[in-house]
Amino acid sequence: MAADDKVDVISKKETKEKDKKKEKKEKSDKKDKKDKKEKDKDKKRSDTEGVHKDKKDKKKDKKDKEKLARALEAHLAAKKNEETALVHKTDSDDESEETVQIAGNLVPFALPLADAKTHKKIYKLIKKGAKLKAISRGVKECEKTIKKCPPKPVSAGQTEAPGVVVIAGDISPIDVITHFPILCEEHGVPYVFVKSRAELGMAACTKRATSVVMLKTECKKLASDNKTDKKPEEDAEDLKATQAEYLDGLKELVKIAQKEWEVQVQPWVKGIHPLQIEEKQKQSGMS
């Protein structure tokens, strides 16, 4: 019996050892499978996300991106400055006009000033005049055209005039256009102010804002000059109709400009404007 007990004990020990080895093997197998899965995941991630980069490469890429961003910002800022400078330039060749900018308010002598309805008429008429080559643009060109007109004062009720001068009132510095009212009055040319220099340039079909535009009675582009088009007869008729509309509109604008001059400017010239009378009364009261 004792011998049998010993055999049983030995067999039990062997069984336990076998079970332990089996458990160890199972654990090691599980661990190997887990490691294999993780390796497969890392491999897939590297395939989808790209090759792994070390810290030096990452720093270099970051610097390159920052450099590119700074260069792009500088380029956009330079482009913006160029566009702003282009808007602020005038269409004259005069160097003094290169520094002209659009002012926030109108100049104090912007009289006579066209109303909203007349503004629309003026811009439409300028577009027609540009098509017929019947306008002068810019300070230098308008000065030459006005000086060619014979000197004569603006008289009340005068309808025959060599044209109309349209001046933008939102100019800075004001010295660019200060002399135009006096120059126009000396040569008997009616004039009128508009509010926007940018809109005046657009109406005159220029890429830049315009300080002054003169609408003339002479049209350089005549119906008889249109010979190179495919349908000369139809185009000649359209051009002739445009000329007639332009000249009629110009006559109407001359009347409006003269009437507004009498209402808005003449009282200042005669010294009978309400503000002038009020100032005189204050001065007399103080004395």
Tab-separated table of C-alpha atoms in Angstrom:
chain	number	residue	atom	x	y	z
A	1	MET	CA	0.000	0.000	0.000
A	2	ALA	CA	2.739	2.393	0.816
A	3	ALA	CA	4.346	1.798	-2.538
A	4	ASP	CA	1.085	2.449	-4.329
A	5	ASP	CA	0.645	5.729	-2.456
A	6	LYS	CA	4.070	6.811	-3.592
A	7	VAL	CA	3.216	6.022	-7.177
A	8	ASP	CA	-0.004	8.043	-6.928
A	9	VAL	CA	1.843	11.033	-5.477
A	10	ILE	CA	4.449	10.925	-8.242
A	11	SER	CA	1.782	10.676	-10.929
A	12	LYS	CA	-0.070	13.616	-9.448
A	13	LYS	CA	3.096	15.704	-9.424
A	14	GLU	CA	3.797	14.830	-13.020
A	15	THR	CA	0.216	15.745	-13.959
A	16	LYS	CA	0.545	19.134	-12.221
A	17	GLU	CA	3.820	19.824	-13.965
A	18	LYS	CA	2.265	18.952	-17.295
A	19	ASP	CA	-0.691	21.242	-16.578
A	20	LYS	CA	1.658	24.095	-15.663
A	21	LYS	CA	3.679	23.594	-18.829
A	22	LYS	CA	0.457	23.550	-20.822
A	23	GLU	CA	-0.744	26.791	-19.210
A	24	LYS	CA	2.614	28.443	-19.859
A	25	LYS	CA	2.499	27.344	-23.449
A	26	GLU	CA	-1.044	28.660	-23.866
A	27	LYS	CA	-0.059	32.002	-22.312
A	28	SER	CA	2.992	32.278	-24.543
A	29	ASP	CA	0.854	31.441	-27.574
A	30	LYS	CA	-1.678	34.130	-26.620
A	31	LYS	CA	1.111	36.642	-26.126
A	32	ASP	CA	2.619	35.791	-29.501
A	33	LYS	CA	-0.764	36.180	-31.189
A	34	LYS	CA	-1.292	39.566	-29.502
A	35	ASP	CA	2.148	40.786	-30.548
A	36	LYS	CA	1.501	39.609	-34.070
A	37	LYS	CA	-1.824	41.519	-34.214
A	38	GLU	CA	-0.170	44.711	-32.966
A	39	LYS	CA	2.572	44.366	-35.570
A	40	ASP	CA	-0.033	43.894	-38.284
A	41	LYS	CA	-1.875	47.034	-37.082
A	42	ASP	CA	1.324	49.071	-37.112
A	43	LYS	CA	2.119	47.795	-40.581
A	44	LYS	CA	-1.322	48.764	-41.884
A	45	ARG	CA	-1.097	52.203	-40.264
A	46	SER	CA	2.289	52.836	-41.844
A	47	ASP	CA	0.894	51.850	-45.223
A	48	THR	CA	-2.096	54.205	-44.952
A	49	GLU	CA	-0.475	57.150	-43.196
A	50	GLY	CA	2.845	57.018	-44.973
A	51	VAL	CA	6.406	56.352	-43.993
A	52	HIS	CA	7.328	57.209	-40.426
A	53	LYS	CA	9.490	60.323	-40.144
A	54	ASP	CA	12.002	61.092	-37.476
A	55	LYS	CA	12.042	64.326	-35.435
A	56	LYS	CA	14.541	66.122	-37.723
A	57	ASP	CA	12.380	65.571	-40.798
A	58	LYS	CA	9.302	66.782	-38.917
A	59	LYS	CA	11.079	69.977	-37.823
A	60	LYS	CA	12.281	70.608	-41.372
A	61	ASP	CA	8.770	70.166	-42.782
A	62	LYS	CA	7.369	72.526	-40.152
A	63	LYS	CA	9.946	75.199	-41.015
A	64	ASP	CA	9.234	74.835	-44.743
A	65	LYS	CA	5.482	75.221	-44.142
A	66	GLU	CA	6.007	78.332	-41.982
A	67	LYS	CA	8.328	79.824	-44.620
A	68	LEU	CA	5.781	79.167	-47.368
A	69	ALA	CA	2.975	80.707	-45.269
A	70	ARG	CA	5.059	83.863	-44.637
A	71	ALA	CA	5.880	84.182	-48.337
A	72	LEU	CA	2.200	83.797	-49.259
A	73	GLU	CA	1.147	86.454	-46.724
A	74	ALA	CA	3.791	88.864	-48.048
A	75	HIS	CA	2.636	88.257	-51.634
A	76	LEU	CA	-1.034	88.880	-50.750
A	77	ALA	CA	-0.149	92.043	-48.803
A	78	ALA	CA	1.897	93.381	-51.736
A	79	LYS	CA	-0.934	92.631	-54.164
A	80	LYS	CA	-3.439	94.417	-51.894
A	81	ASN	CA	-1.179	97.486	-51.681
A	82	GLU	CA	-0.852	97.569	-55.483
A	83	GLU	CA	-4.649	97.462	-55.918
A	84	THR	CA	-5.110	100.255	-53.362
A	85	ALA	CA	-2.474	102.394	-55.068
A	86	LEU	CA	-4.118	101.772	-58.444
A	87	VAL	CA	-7.495	102.990	-57.172
A	88	HIS	CA	-5.898	106.085	-55.658
A	89	LYS	CA	-4.084	107.084	-58.878
A	90	THR	CA	-5.708	109.496	-61.285
A	91	ASP	CA	-5.936	109.161	-65.043
A	92	SER	CA	-3.790	112.253	-65.689
A	93	ASP	CA	-0.118	112.243	-66.632
A	94	ASP	CA	0.514	115.085	-64.177
A	95	GLU	CA	2.865	113.954	-61.388
A	96	SER	CA	0.937	115.972	-58.801
A	97	GLU	CA	-2.066	113.693	-59.331
A	98	GLU	CA	-0.138	110.549	-58.369
A	99	THR	CA	-0.676	111.419	-54.689
A	100	VAL	CA	-4.392	112.157	-55.039
A	101	GLN	CA	-6.622	110.098	-52.747
A	102	ILE	CA	-10.347	109.785	-52.266
A	103	ALA	CA	-11.431	111.928	-49.338
A	104	GLY	CA	-14.076	110.867	-46.834
A	105	ASN	CA	-16.127	114.053	-47.339
A	106	LEU	CA	-16.706	116.437	-50.222
A	107	VAL	CA	-14.527	119.508	-50.658
A	108	PRO	CA	-16.080	122.680	-49.157
A	109	PHE	CA	-16.425	124.409	-52.556
A	110	ALA	CA	-18.304	121.509	-54.244
A	111	LEU	CA	-20.968	123.816	-55.717
A	112	PRO	CA	-23.122	123.431	-57.707
A	113	LEU	CA	-23.623	119.841	-56.567
A	114	ALA	CA	-25.832	117.545	-58.659
A	115	ASP	CA	-28.738	115.788	-56.965
A	116	ALA	CA	-29.271	111.998	-57.056
A	117	LYS	CA	-31.413	112.109	-60.210
A	118	THR	CA	-28.898	114.299	-62.061
A	119	HIS	CA	-26.063	112.022	-60.954
A	120	LYS	CA	-27.603	109.134	-62.921
A	121	LYS	CA	-28.149	111.323	-65.989
A	122	ILE	CA	-24.542	112.537	-65.886
A	123	TYR	CA	-23.055	109.028	-65.660
A	124	LYS	CA	-25.238	107.733	-68.516
A	125	LEU	CA	-24.291	110.733	-70.663
A	126	ILE	CA	-20.572	110.244	-69.941
A	127	LYS	CA	-20.813	106.590	-71.052
A	128	LYS	CA	-22.380	107.687	-74.355
A	129	GLY	CA	-19.740	110.406	-74.741
A	130	ALA	CA	-16.943	107.866	-74.170
A	131	LYS	CA	-18.428	105.663	-76.904
A	132	LEU	CA	-18.503	108.636	-79.309
A	133	LYS	CA	-15.041	109.884	-78.197
A	134	ALA	CA	-16.617	113.184	-77.167
A	135	ILE	CA	-15.095	113.520	-73.686
A	136	SER	CA	-11.843	114.669	-72.132
A	137	ARG	CA	-10.555	112.861	-69.020
A	138	GLY	CA	-8.223	113.991	-66.266
A	139	VAL	CA	-6.924	117.319	-65.000
A	140	LYS	CA	-4.299	117.942	-67.696
A	141	GLU	CA	-6.496	117.039	-70.675
A	142	CYS	CA	-9.540	118.956	-69.392
A	143	GLU	CA	-7.448	122.065	-68.712
A	144	LYS	CA	-6.239	122.074	-72.333
A	145	THR	CA	-9.788	121.645	-73.675
A	146	ILE	CA	-11.230	124.442	-71.495
A	147	LYS	CA	-8.422	126.868	-72.387
A	148	LYS	CA	-9.156	126.338	-76.088
A	149	CYS	CA	-12.628	127.854	-75.533
A	150	PRO	CA	-12.776	131.668	-75.986
A	151	PRO	CA	-12.863	133.589	-72.675
A	152	LYS	CA	-16.361	134.795	-71.731
A	153	PRO	CA	-18.344	135.004	-68.482
A	154	VAL	CA	-21.165	132.611	-67.679
A	155	SER	CA	-24.377	134.552	-68.314
A	156	ALA	CA	-27.854	133.717	-67.028
A	157	GLY	CA	-29.986	131.762	-69.443
A	158	GLN	CA	-27.065	130.860	-71.700
A	159	THR	CA	-27.718	127.536	-73.429
A	160	GLU	CA	-25.007	127.472	-76.092
A	161	ALA	CA	-21.838	126.179	-74.504
A	162	PRO	CA	-18.796	124.207	-75.718
A	163	GLY	CA	-19.629	121.482	-73.203
A	164	VAL	CA	-20.005	120.709	-69.511
A	165	VAL	CA	-17.251	119.984	-66.989
A	166	VAL	CA	-18.021	117.320	-64.366
A	167	ILE	CA	-15.807	117.503	-61.261
A	168	ALA	CA	-15.515	114.888	-58.490
A	169	GLY	CA	-16.012	116.414	-55.037
A	170	ASP	CA	-14.294	113.681	-52.965
A	171	ILE	CA	-10.702	114.692	-53.779
A	172	SER	CA	-7.751	115.061	-51.424
A	173	PRO	CA	-5.646	117.202	-51.623
A	174	ILE	CA	-8.163	119.785	-52.831
A	175	ASP	CA	-5.507	121.770	-54.723
A	176	VAL	CA	-5.883	119.371	-57.648
A	177	ILE	CA	-9.335	120.746	-58.559
A	178	THR	CA	-9.457	124.153	-56.785
A	179	HIS	CA	-8.793	126.127	-59.984
A	180	PHE	CA	-11.448	124.432	-62.135
A	181	PRO	CA	-14.530	126.485	-61.092
A	182	ILE	CA	-12.714	129.774	-61.814
A	183	LEU	CA	-11.265	128.432	-65.079
A	184	CYS	CA	-14.706	127.283	-66.248
A	185	GLU	CA	-16.336	130.614	-65.361
A	186	GLU	CA	-13.633	132.552	-67.229
A	187	HIS	CA	-14.246	130.561	-70.435
A	188	GLY	CA	-18.035	130.307	-70.152
A	189	VAL	CA	-18.101	126.535	-69.594
A	190	PRO	CA	-20.841	125.286	-67.227
A	191	TYR	CA	-19.637	122.909	-64.520
A	192	VAL	CA	-21.188	120.633	-61.939
A	193	PHE	CA	-19.857	118.519	-59.059
A	194	VAL	CA	-20.561	114.828	-58.427
A	195	LYS	CA	-19.962	112.913	-55.208
A	196	SER	CA	-17.834	109.955	-56.329
A	197	ARG	CA	-14.515	110.062	-58.145
A	198	ALA	CA	-14.546	106.270	-58.516
A	199	GLU	CA	-17.985	106.263	-60.177
A	200	LEU	CA	-16.902	109.100	-62.455
A	201	GLY	CA	-13.951	106.992	-63.627
A	202	MET	CA	-16.187	103.967	-64.235
A	203	ALA	CA	-18.633	106.044	-66.271
A	204	ALA	CA	-15.741	107.399	-68.361
A	205	CYS	CA	-14.687	103.792	-69.130
A	206	THR	CA	-11.297	104.054	-67.396
A	207	LYS	CA	-9.616	101.528	-65.113
A	208	ARG	CA	-8.762	104.232	-62.591
A	209	ALA	CA	-10.727	106.852	-60.687
A	210	THR	CA	-11.084	110.220	-62.455
A	211	SER	CA	-11.003	113.713	-60.977
A	212	VAL	CA	-12.488	115.652	-63.907
A	213	VAL	CA	-14.370	114.840	-67.115
A	214	MET	CA	-15.463	117.306	-69.796
A	215	LEU	CA	-18.399	116.485	-72.058
A	216	LYS	CA	-17.857	118.144	-75.443
A	217	THR	CA	-20.224	118.973	-78.292
A	218	GLU	CA	-17.766	117.656	-80.885
A	219	CYS	CA	-17.845	113.890	-81.486
A	220	LYS	CA	-14.637	112.455	-82.951
A	221	LYS	CA	-16.350	109.166	-83.816
A	222	LEU	CA	-18.905	110.044	-86.500
A	223	ALA	CA	-21.402	107.780	-88.224
A	224	SER	CA	-19.567	108.232	-91.546
A	225	ASP	CA	-16.307	106.922	-90.006
A	226	ASN	CA	-17.772	103.484	-89.324
A	227	LYS	CA	-16.642	101.669	-92.518
A	228	THR	CA	-14.795	98.600	-91.269
A	229	ASP	CA	-17.692	96.835	-89.525
A	230	LYS	CA	-19.531	93.858	-90.982
A	231	LYS	CA	-22.895	95.681	-91.046
A	232	PRO	CA	-21.985	99.344	-91.699
A	233	GLU	CA	-25.514	100.516	-92.470
A	234	GLU	CA	-27.028	99.186	-89.221
A	235	ASP	CA	-24.069	100.339	-87.095
A	236	ALA	CA	-24.133	103.775	-88.726
A	237	GLU	CA	-27.792	104.145	-87.829
A	238	ASP	CA	-27.166	103.102	-84.198
A	239	LEU	CA	-24.231	105.487	-83.928
A	240	LYS	CA	-26.251	108.314	-85.415
A	241	ALA	CA	-29.058	107.673	-82.904
A	242	THR	CA	-26.511	107.621	-80.070
A	243	GLN	CA	-25.076	110.953	-81.262
A	244	ALA	CA	-28.527	112.517	-81.321
A	245	GLU	CA	-29.318	111.228	-77.809
A	246	TYR	CA	-25.942	112.420	-76.538
A	247	LEU	CA	-26.303	115.943	-77.937
A	248	ASP	CA	-29.868	116.249	-76.609
A	249	GLY	CA	-28.738	115.039	-73.200
A	250	LEU	CA	-25.790	117.454	-73.253
A	251	LYS	CA	-28.088	120.427	-73.964
A	252	GLU	CA	-30.297	119.386	-71.066
A	253	LEU	CA	-27.280	119.013	-68.757
A	254	VAL	CA	-26.025	122.482	-69.767
A	255	LYS	CA	-29.359	123.964	-68.682
A	256	ILE	CA	-29.305	122.037	-65.387
A	257	ALA	CA	-25.706	123.099	-64.647
A	258	GLN	CA	-26.463	126.767	-65.360
A	259	LYS	CA	-29.649	126.663	-63.290
A	260	GLU	CA	-27.874	125.024	-60.333
A	261	TRP	CA	-25.055	127.556	-60.622
A	262	GLU	CA	-27.585	130.389	-60.296
A	263	VAL	CA	-29.217	128.739	-57.273
A	264	GLN	CA	-26.165	127.415	-55.398
A	265	VAL	CA	-23.219	129.617	-56.440
A	266	GLN	CA	-24.565	133.035	-57.484
A	267	PRO	CA	-25.827	133.989	-53.985
A	268	TRP	CA	-22.255	133.501	-52.685
A	269	VAL	CA	-20.857	135.616	-55.547
A	270	LYS	CA	-23.348	138.454	-54.832
A	271	GLY	CA	-22.863	138.116	-51.072
A	272	ILE	CA	-26.560	137.439	-50.401
A	273	HIS	CA	-26.289	133.861	-49.181
A	274	PRO	CA	-28.054	133.296	-45.811
A	275	LEU	CA	-24.812	132.173	-44.170
A	276	GLN	CA	-23.021	135.316	-45.393
A	277	ILE	CA	-25.839	137.537	-44.109
A	278	GLU	CA	-25.759	135.753	-40.746
A	279	GLU	CA	-21.999	136.221	-40.487
A	280	LYS	CA	-22.331	139.954	-41.301
A	281	GLN	CA	-24.976	140.335	-38.607
A	282	LYS	CA	-22.750	138.644	-36.045
A	283	GLN	CA	-19.834	140.895	-36.935
A	284	SER	CA	-21.996	144.026	-36.753
A	285	GLY	CA	-23.412	142.877	-33.385
A	286	MET	CA	-19.923	142.344	-32.003
A	287	SER	CA	-18.799	145.803	-33.167
